[in-house]
Short mmCIF file of C-alpha atoms (C1' of nucleotides) in Angstrom, two decimals:
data_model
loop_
_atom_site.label_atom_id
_atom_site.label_comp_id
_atom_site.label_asym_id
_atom_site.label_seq_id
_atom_site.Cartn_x
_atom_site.Cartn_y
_atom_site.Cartn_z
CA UNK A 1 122.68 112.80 243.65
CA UNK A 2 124.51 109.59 244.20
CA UNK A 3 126.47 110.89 240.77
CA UNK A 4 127.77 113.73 242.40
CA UNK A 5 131.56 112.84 243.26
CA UNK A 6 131.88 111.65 239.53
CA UNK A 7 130.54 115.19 237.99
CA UNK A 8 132.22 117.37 240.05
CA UNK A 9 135.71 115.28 239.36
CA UNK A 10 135.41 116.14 236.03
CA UNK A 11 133.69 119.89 236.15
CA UNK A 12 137.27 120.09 238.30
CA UNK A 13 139.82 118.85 234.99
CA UNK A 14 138.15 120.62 232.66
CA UNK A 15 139.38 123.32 230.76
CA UNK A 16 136.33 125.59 231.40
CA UNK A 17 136.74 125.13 235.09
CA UNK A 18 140.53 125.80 235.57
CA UNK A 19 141.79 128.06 238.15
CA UNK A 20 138.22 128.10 239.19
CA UNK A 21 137.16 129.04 242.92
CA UNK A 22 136.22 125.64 244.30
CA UNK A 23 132.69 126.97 245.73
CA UNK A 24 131.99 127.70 242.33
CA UNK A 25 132.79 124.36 240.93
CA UNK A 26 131.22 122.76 243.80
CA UNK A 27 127.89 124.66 243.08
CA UNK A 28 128.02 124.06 239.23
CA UNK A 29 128.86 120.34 240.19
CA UNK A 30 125.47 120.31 242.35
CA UNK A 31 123.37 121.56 239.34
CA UNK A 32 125.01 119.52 236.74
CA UNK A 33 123.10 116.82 235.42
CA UNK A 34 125.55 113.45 233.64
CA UNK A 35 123.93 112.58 230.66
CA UNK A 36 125.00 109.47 228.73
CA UNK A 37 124.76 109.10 225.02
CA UNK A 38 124.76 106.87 221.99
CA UNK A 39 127.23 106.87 219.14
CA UNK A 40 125.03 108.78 216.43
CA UNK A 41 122.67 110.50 219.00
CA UNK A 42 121.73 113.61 218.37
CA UNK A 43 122.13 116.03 221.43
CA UNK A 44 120.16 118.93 220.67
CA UNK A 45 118.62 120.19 216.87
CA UNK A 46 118.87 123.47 215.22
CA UNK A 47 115.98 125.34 216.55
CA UNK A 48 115.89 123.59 220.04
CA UNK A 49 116.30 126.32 222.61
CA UNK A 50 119.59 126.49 224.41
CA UNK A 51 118.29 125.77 228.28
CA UNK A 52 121.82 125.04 229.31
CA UNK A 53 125.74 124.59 228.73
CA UNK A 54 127.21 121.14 227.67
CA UNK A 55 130.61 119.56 228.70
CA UNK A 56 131.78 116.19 227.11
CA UNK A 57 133.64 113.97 229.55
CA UNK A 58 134.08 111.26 227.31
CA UNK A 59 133.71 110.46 223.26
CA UNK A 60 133.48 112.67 220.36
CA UNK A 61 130.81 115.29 219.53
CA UNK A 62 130.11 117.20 216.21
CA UNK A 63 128.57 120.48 215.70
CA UNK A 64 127.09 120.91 211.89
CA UNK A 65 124.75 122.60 209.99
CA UNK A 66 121.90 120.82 207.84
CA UNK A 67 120.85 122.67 204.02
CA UNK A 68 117.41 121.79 203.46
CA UNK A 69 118.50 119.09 201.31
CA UNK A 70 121.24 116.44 201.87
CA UNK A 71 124.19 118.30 202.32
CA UNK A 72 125.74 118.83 206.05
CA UNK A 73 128.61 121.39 206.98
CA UNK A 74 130.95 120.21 210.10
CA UNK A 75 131.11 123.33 211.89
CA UNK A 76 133.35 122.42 214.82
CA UNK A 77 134.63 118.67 216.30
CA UNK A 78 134.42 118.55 220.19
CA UNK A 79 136.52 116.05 222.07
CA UNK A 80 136.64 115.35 225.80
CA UNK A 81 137.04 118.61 228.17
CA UNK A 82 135.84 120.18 225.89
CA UNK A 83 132.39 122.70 226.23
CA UNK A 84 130.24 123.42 223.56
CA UNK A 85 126.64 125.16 223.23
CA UNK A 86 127.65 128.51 224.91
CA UNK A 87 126.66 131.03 222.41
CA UNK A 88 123.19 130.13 222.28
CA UNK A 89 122.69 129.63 225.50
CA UNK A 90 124.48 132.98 226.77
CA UNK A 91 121.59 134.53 224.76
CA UNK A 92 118.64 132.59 225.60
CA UNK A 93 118.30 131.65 221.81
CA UNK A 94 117.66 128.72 219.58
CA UNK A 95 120.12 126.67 218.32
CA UNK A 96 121.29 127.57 215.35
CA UNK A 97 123.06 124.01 214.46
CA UNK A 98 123.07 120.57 215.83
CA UNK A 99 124.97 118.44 218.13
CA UNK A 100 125.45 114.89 217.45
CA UNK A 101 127.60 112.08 219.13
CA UNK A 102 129.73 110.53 217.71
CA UNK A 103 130.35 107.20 219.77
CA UNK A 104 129.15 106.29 222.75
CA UNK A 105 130.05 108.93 225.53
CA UNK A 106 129.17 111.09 228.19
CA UNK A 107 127.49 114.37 228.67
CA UNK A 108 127.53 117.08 231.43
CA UNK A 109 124.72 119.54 231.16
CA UNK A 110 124.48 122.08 233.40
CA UNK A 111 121.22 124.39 233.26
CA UNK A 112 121.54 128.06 232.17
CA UNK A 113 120.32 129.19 236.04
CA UNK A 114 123.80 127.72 237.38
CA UNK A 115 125.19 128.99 234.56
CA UNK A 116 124.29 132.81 235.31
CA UNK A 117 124.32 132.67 238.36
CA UNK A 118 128.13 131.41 239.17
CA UNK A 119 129.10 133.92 236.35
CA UNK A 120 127.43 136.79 237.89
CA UNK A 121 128.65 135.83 241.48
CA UNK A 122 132.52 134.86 240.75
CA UNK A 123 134.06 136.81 238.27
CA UNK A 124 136.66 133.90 237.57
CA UNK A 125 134.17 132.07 236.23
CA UNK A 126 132.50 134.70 233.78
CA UNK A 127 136.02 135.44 232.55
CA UNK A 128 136.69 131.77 231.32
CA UNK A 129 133.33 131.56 229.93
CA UNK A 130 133.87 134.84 227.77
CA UNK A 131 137.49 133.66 227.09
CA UNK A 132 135.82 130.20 225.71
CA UNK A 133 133.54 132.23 223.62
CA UNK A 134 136.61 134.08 222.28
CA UNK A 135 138.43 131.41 221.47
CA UNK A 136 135.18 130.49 219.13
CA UNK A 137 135.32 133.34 217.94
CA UNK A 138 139.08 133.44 216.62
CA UNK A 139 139.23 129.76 215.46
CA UNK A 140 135.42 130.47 213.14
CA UNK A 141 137.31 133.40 211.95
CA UNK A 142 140.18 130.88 211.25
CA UNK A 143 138.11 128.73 209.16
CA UNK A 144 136.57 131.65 207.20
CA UNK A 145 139.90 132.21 206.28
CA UNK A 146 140.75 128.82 205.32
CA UNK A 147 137.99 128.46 202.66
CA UNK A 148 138.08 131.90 201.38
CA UNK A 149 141.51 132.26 201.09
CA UNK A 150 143.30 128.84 200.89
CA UNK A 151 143.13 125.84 198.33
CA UNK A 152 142.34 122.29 199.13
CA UNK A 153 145.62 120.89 199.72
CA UNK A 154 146.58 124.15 201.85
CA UNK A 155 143.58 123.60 204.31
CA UNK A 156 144.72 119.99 204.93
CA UNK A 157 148.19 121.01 205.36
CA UNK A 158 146.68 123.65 208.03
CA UNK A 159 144.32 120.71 209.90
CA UNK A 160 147.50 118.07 209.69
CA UNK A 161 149.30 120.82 211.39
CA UNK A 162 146.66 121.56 214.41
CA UNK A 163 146.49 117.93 215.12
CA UNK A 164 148.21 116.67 218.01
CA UNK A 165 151.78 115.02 216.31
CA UNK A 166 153.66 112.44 218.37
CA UNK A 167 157.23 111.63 216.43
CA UNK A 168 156.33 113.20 213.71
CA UNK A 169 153.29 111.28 213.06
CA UNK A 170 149.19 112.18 213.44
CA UNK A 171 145.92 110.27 213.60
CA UNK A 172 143.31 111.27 211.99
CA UNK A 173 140.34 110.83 214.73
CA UNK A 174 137.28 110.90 212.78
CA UNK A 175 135.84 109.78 209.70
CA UNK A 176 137.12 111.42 206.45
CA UNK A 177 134.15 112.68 205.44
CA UNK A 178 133.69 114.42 208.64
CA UNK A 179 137.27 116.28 208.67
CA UNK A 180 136.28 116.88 204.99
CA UNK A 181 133.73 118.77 205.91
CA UNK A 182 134.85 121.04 208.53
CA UNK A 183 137.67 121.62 205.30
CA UNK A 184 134.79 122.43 203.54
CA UNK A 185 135.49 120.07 200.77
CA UNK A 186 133.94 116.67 199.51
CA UNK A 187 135.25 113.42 200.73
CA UNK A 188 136.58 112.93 197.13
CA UNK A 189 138.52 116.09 197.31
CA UNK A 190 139.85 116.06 200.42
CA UNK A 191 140.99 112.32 199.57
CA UNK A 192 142.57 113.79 196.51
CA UNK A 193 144.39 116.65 198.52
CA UNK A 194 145.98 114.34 200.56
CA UNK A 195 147.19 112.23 197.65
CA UNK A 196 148.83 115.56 196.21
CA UNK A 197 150.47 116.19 199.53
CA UNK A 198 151.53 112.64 199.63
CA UNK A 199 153.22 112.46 195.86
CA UNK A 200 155.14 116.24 196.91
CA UNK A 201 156.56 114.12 199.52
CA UNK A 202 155.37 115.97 202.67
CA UNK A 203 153.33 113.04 204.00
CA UNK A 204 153.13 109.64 203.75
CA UNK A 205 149.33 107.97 204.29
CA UNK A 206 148.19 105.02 205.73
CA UNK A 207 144.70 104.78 206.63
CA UNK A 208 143.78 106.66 209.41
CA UNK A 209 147.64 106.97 210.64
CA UNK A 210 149.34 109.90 208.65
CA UNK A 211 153.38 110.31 208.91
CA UNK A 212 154.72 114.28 208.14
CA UNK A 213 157.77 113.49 206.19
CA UNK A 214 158.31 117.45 205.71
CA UNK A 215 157.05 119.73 208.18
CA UNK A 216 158.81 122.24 207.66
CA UNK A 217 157.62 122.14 203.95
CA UNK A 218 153.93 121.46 205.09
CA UNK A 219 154.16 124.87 206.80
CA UNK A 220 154.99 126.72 203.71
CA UNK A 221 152.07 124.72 201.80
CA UNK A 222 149.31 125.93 204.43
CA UNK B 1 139.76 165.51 230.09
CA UNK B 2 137.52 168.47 227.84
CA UNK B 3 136.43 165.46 225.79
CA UNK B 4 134.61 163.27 228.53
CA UNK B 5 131.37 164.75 228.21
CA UNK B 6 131.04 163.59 224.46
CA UNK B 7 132.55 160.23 225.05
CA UNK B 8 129.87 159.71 227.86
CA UNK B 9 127.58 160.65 226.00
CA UNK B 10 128.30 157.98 223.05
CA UNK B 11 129.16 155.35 225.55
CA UNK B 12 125.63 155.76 226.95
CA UNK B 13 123.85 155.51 223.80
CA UNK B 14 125.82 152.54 222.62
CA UNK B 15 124.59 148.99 222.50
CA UNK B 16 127.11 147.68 224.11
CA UNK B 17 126.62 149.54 227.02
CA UNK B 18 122.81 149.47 227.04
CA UNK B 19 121.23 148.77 230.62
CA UNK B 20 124.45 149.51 232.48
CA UNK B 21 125.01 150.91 235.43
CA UNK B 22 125.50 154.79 235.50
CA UNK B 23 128.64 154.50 237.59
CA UNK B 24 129.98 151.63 235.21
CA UNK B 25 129.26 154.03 231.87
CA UNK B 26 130.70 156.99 233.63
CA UNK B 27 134.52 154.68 234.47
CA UNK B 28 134.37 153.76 231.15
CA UNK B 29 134.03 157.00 229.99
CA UNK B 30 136.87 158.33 232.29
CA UNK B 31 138.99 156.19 230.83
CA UNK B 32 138.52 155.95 227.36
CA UNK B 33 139.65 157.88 224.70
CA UNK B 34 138.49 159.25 220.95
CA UNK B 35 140.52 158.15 217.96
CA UNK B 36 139.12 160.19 215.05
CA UNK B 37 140.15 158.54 211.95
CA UNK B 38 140.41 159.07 208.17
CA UNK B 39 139.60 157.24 205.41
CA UNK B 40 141.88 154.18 204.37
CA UNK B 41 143.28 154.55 207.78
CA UNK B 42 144.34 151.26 209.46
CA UNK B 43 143.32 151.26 212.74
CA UNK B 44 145.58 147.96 213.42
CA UNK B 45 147.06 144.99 211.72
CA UNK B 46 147.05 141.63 212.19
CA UNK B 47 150.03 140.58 214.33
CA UNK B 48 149.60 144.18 216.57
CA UNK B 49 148.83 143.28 219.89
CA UNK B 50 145.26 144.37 221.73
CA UNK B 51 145.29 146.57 224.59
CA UNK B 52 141.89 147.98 224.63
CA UNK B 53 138.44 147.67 222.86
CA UNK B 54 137.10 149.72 219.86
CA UNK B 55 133.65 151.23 219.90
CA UNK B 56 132.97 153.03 216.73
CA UNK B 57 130.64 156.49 216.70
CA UNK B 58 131.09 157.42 213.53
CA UNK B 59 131.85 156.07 210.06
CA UNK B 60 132.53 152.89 209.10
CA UNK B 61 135.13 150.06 209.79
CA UNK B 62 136.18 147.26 207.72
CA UNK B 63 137.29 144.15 209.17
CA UNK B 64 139.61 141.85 207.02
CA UNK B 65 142.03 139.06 206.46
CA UNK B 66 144.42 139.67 204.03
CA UNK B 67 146.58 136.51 202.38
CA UNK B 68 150.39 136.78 201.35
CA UNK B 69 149.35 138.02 197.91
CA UNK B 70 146.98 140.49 196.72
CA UNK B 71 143.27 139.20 197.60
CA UNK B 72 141.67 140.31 200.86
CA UNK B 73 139.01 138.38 202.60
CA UNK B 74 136.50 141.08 204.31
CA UNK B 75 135.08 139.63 207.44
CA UNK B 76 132.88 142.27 209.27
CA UNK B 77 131.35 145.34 208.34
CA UNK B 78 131.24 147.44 211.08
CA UNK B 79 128.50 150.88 211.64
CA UNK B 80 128.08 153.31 214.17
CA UNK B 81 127.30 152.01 218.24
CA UNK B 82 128.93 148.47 217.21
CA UNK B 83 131.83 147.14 218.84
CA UNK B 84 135.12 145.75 217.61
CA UNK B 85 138.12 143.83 218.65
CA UNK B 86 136.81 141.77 221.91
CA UNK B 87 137.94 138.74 221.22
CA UNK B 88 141.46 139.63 220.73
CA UNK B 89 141.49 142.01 223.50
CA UNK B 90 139.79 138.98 225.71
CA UNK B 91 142.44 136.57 224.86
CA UNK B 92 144.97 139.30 225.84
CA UNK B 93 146.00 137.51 222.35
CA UNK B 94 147.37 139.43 218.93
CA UNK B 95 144.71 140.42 216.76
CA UNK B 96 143.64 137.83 213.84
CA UNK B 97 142.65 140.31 211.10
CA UNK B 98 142.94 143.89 210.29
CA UNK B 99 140.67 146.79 211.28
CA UNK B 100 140.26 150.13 208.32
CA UNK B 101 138.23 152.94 208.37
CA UNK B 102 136.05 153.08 204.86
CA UNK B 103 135.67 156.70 205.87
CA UNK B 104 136.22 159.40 208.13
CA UNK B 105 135.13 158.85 211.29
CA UNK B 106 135.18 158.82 215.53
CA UNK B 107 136.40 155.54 217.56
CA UNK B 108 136.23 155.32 221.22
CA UNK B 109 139.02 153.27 222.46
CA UNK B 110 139.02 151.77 226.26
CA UNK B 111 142.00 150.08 227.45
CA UNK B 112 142.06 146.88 228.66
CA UNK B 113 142.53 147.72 232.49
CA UNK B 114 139.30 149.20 232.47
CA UNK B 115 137.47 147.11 230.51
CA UNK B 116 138.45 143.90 232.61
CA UNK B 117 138.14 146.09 235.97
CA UNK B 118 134.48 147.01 234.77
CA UNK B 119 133.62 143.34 233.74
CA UNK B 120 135.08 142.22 237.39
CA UNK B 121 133.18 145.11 239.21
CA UNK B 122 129.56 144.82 236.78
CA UNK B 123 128.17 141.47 236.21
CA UNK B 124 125.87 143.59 233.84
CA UNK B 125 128.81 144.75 231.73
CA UNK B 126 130.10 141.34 231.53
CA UNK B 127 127.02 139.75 230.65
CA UNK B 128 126.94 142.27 227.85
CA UNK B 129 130.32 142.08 226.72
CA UNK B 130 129.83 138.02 226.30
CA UNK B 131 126.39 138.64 224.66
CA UNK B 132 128.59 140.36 222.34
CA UNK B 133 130.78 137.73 221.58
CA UNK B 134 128.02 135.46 221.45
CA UNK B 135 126.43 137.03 218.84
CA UNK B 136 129.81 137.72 216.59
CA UNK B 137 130.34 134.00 216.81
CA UNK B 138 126.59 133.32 215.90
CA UNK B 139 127.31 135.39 212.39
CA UNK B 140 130.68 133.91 211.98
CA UNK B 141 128.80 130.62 211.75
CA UNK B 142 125.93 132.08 209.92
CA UNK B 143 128.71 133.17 206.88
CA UNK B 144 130.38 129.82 207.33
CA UNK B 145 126.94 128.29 206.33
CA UNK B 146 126.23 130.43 203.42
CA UNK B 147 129.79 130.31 201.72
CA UNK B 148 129.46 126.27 202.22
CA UNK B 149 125.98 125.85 201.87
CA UNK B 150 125.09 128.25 199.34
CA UNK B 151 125.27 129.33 196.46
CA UNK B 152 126.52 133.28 194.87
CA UNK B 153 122.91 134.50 194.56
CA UNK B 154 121.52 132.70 197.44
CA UNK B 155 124.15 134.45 199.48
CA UNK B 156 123.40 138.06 198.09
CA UNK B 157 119.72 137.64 198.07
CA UNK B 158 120.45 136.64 202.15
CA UNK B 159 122.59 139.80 202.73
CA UNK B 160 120.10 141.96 200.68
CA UNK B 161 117.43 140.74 203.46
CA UNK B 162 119.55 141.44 206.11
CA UNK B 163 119.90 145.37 204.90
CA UNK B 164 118.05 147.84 206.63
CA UNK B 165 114.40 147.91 203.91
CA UNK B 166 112.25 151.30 204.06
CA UNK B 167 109.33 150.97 201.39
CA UNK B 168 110.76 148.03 200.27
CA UNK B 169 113.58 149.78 198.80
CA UNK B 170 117.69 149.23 200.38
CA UNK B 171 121.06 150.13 199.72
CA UNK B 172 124.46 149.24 199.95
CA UNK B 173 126.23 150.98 202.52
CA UNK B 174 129.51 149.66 200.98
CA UNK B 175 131.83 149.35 197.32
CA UNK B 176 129.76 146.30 195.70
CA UNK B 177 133.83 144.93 196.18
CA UNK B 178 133.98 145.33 199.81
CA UNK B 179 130.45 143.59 200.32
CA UNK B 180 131.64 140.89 197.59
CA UNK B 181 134.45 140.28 199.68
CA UNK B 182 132.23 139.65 202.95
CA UNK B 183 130.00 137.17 201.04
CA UNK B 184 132.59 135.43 199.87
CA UNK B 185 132.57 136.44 196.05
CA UNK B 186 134.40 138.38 193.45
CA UNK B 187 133.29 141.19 192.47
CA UNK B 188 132.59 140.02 189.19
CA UNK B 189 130.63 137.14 190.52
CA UNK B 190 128.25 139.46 192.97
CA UNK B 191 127.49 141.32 190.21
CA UNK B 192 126.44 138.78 187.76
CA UNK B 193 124.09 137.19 190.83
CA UNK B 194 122.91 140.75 191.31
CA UNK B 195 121.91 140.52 187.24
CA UNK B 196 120.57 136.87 187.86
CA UNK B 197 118.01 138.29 190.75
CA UNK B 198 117.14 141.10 188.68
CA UNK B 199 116.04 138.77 185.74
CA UNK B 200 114.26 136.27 188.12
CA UNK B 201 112.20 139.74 189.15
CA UNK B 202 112.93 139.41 192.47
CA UNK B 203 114.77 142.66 192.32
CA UNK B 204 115.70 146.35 190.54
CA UNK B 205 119.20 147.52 190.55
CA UNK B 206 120.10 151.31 190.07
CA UNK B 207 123.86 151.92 191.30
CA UNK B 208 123.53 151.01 194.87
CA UNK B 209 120.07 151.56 195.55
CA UNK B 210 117.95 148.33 195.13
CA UNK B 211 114.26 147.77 195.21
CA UNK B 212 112.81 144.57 196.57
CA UNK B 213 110.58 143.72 193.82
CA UNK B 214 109.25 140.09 195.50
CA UNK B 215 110.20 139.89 199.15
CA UNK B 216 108.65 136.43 199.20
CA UNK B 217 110.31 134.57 196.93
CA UNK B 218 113.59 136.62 197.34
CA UNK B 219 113.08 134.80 200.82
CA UNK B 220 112.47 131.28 199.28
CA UNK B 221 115.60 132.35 197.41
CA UNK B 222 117.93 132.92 200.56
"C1'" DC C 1 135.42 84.69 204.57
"C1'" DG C 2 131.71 87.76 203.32
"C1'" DC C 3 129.23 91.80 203.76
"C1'" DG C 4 128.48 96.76 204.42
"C1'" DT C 5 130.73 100.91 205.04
"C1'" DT C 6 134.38 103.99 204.01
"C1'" DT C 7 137.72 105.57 200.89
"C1'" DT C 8 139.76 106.03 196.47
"C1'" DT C 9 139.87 106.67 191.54
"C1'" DG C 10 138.23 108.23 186.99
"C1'" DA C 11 135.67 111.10 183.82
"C1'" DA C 12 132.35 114.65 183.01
"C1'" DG C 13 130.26 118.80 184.44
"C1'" DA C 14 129.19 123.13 187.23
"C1'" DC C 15 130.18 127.18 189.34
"C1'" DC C 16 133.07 130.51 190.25
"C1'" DT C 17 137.31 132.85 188.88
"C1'" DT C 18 140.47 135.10 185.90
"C1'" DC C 19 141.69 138.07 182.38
"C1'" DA C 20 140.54 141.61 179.29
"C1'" DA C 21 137.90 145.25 177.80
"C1'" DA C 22 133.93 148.26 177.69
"C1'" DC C 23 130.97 150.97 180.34
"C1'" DT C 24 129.24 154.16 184.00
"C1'" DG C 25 129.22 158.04 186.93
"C1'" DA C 26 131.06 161.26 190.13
"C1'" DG C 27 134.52 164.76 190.70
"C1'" DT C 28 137.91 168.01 188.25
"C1'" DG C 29 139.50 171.45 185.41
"C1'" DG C 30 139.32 173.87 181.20
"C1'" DC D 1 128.80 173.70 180.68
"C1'" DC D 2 131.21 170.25 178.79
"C1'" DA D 3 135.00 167.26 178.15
"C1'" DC D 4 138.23 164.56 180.86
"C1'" DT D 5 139.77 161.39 184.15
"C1'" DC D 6 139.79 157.77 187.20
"C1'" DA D 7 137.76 154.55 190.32
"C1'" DG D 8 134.16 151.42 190.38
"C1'" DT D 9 131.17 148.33 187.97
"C1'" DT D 10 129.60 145.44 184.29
"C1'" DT D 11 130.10 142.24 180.47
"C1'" DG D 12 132.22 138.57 177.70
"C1'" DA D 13 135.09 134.55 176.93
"C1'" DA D 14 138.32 131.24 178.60
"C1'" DG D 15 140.13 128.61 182.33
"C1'" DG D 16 140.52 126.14 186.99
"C1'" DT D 17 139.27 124.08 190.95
"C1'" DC D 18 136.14 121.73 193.11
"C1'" DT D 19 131.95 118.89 192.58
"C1'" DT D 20 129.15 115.27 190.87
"C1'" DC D 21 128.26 110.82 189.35
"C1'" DA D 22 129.68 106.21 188.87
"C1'" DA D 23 132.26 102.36 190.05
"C1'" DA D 24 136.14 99.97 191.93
"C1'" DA D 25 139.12 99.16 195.86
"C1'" DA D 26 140.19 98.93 200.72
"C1'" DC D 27 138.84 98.47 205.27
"C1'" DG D 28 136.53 96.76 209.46
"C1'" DC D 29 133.72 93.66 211.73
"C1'" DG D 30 130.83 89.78 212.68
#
DNA sequence: CGCGTTTTTGAAGACCTTCAAACTGAGTGG
DNA sequence: CCACTCAGTTTGAAGGTCTTCAAAAACGCG
């Protein structure tokens, strides 16, 4: 219990919790377990059963999908504030991906009782837990789009874009290999998308650190 | 008003409402409304804002994303008792994708008031209503895998599987281009996977009624 | 500086797409 | 009852985009 103060400081700033009654936090707080992790841990497996709701406080987590062979899709890329997990456990299922951190961070988990309980007793609550899984909803939908309907170059003008841009310039915050495959594209490709981008003169590369010349060009390409 | 009686009636059948509270169905009902629709209708457009929540009774519904040009990315198929348009209607947001009757057919339409004011007042509804979302975003990720993860028969001998089977024997509910679309393909490309199953034996083709030859291995396939 | 990892580059290949045309089958009208 | 038509489906050949494989280059860290 002596982590309480710390859990329920951050159950308070997080997105999920917003505009929340403060009982409720306070109760979801008192349930809520930290959990530490490793860079490269993985937090739960596909086929684990969902006993409870994540929240990362700290660090970088990524959701993917395993083929039987060597091959991994990125399915979504969860930074701090961020909740994740909520489909499978709203319906008591297995996981149907995996979780895996990457750096050194830190967990809440907050069992499914809590969970249920503080949704069926304040109706704020249940509201921001549908609206999270709506918001899932939309951007999976968005990504269906992307690789159905959009080339290479167009879906990395569309990430670029949803990146948080300070004067004009981005930072890619994970491996390349990992954005490429929540692109669903090979490192190779997605390397060679940007190159295109970069010789139409919409961007300008440098490692990690990525400069939008054009945006209002980029637009039109995505 | 002369149509409550039917609309009750469907509401209590549906899935969506299954387990509810008799006074919760019969709001719902009292506030709801039939759309009949024809075929090629569009029921609403990406862009048009959501106000209520579609339940469909009869017919079928086609959920889509359509790009600048011609080519249309199908993303739901939708059959009688299912749902459509939550997450939109959730978000209070625009909707992402277009909704069009393949056929003739009967929506129920609820407005928003009444759906949030039943959420607030049920905890059973709400539960429901997020078990619903929980579940589209559970098959959003499931066709995310397969376009990324597999390949064009792999994918058709999944959704083949996934078809209501008497005696071993299915068929398509939909144009082989409308269920093309939804895996991901061209219609030239499902149909030369349907060939490639049929020549592994795994499978008979006659129009759209197909006969599971080798469930097994069809399996191993998928 | 040296080593391992990450990223880039090049060339060859695979799978799906595109384009074009033939085929099928259900509904229509003679 | 049989053409006829038109949408839907299938087939063939050519083409593109992304992938794969291989290797070099760049980066980060001890």
């Amino acid at each position: 219990m002596a982590n309480q103060p710390a859990v329920h400081d951050w159950i308070s700033g997080l997105v999920l919790f917003e505009g929340i009654a403060k009982e409720c936090r306070d109760r979801l707080a008192a349930a809520s377990r930290e959990v530490p992790v490793i860079r490269q841990e993985v937090i739960y497996r596909r086929g684990d059963s969902a006993t409870g709701l994540f929240v990362l406080a700290t660090g970088h987590v990524k959701l993917s999908i395993q083929s039987d062979k060597g091959p991994e899709k990125v399915i979504d890329l969860i930074g701090p504030g961020q909740s994740f997990g909520e489909a499978a456990m709203v319906l008591s299922h297995l996981y149907q991906h995996q979780a895996q951190a990457l750096e050194d961070g830190l967990l809440i988990w907050i069992p499914k009782d809590a969970v249920d309980k503080a949704a069926e007793t304040y109706a704020g609550f249940s509201r921001r837990l549908m609206t999270s899984l709506a918001l899932q909803c939309e951007s999976l939908q968005h990504d269906i789009e992307l690789v159905n309907l959009h080339s290479a170059s167009e879906r990395v003008a569309d990430y670029l874009l949803h990146q948080p841009i300070e004067e004009g310039k981005t930072r890619l915050r994970f491996d390349k290999r990992v954005i490429a495959s929540k692109l669903g594209l090979k490192p190779e490709t997605f390397s060679r998308a940007l190159q295109q981008l970069k010789m139409q003169g919409l961007i300008a590369v440098k490692g990690a650190s990525i400069l939008i010349l054009d945006p209002n060009r980029l637009r039109s390409v995505a």
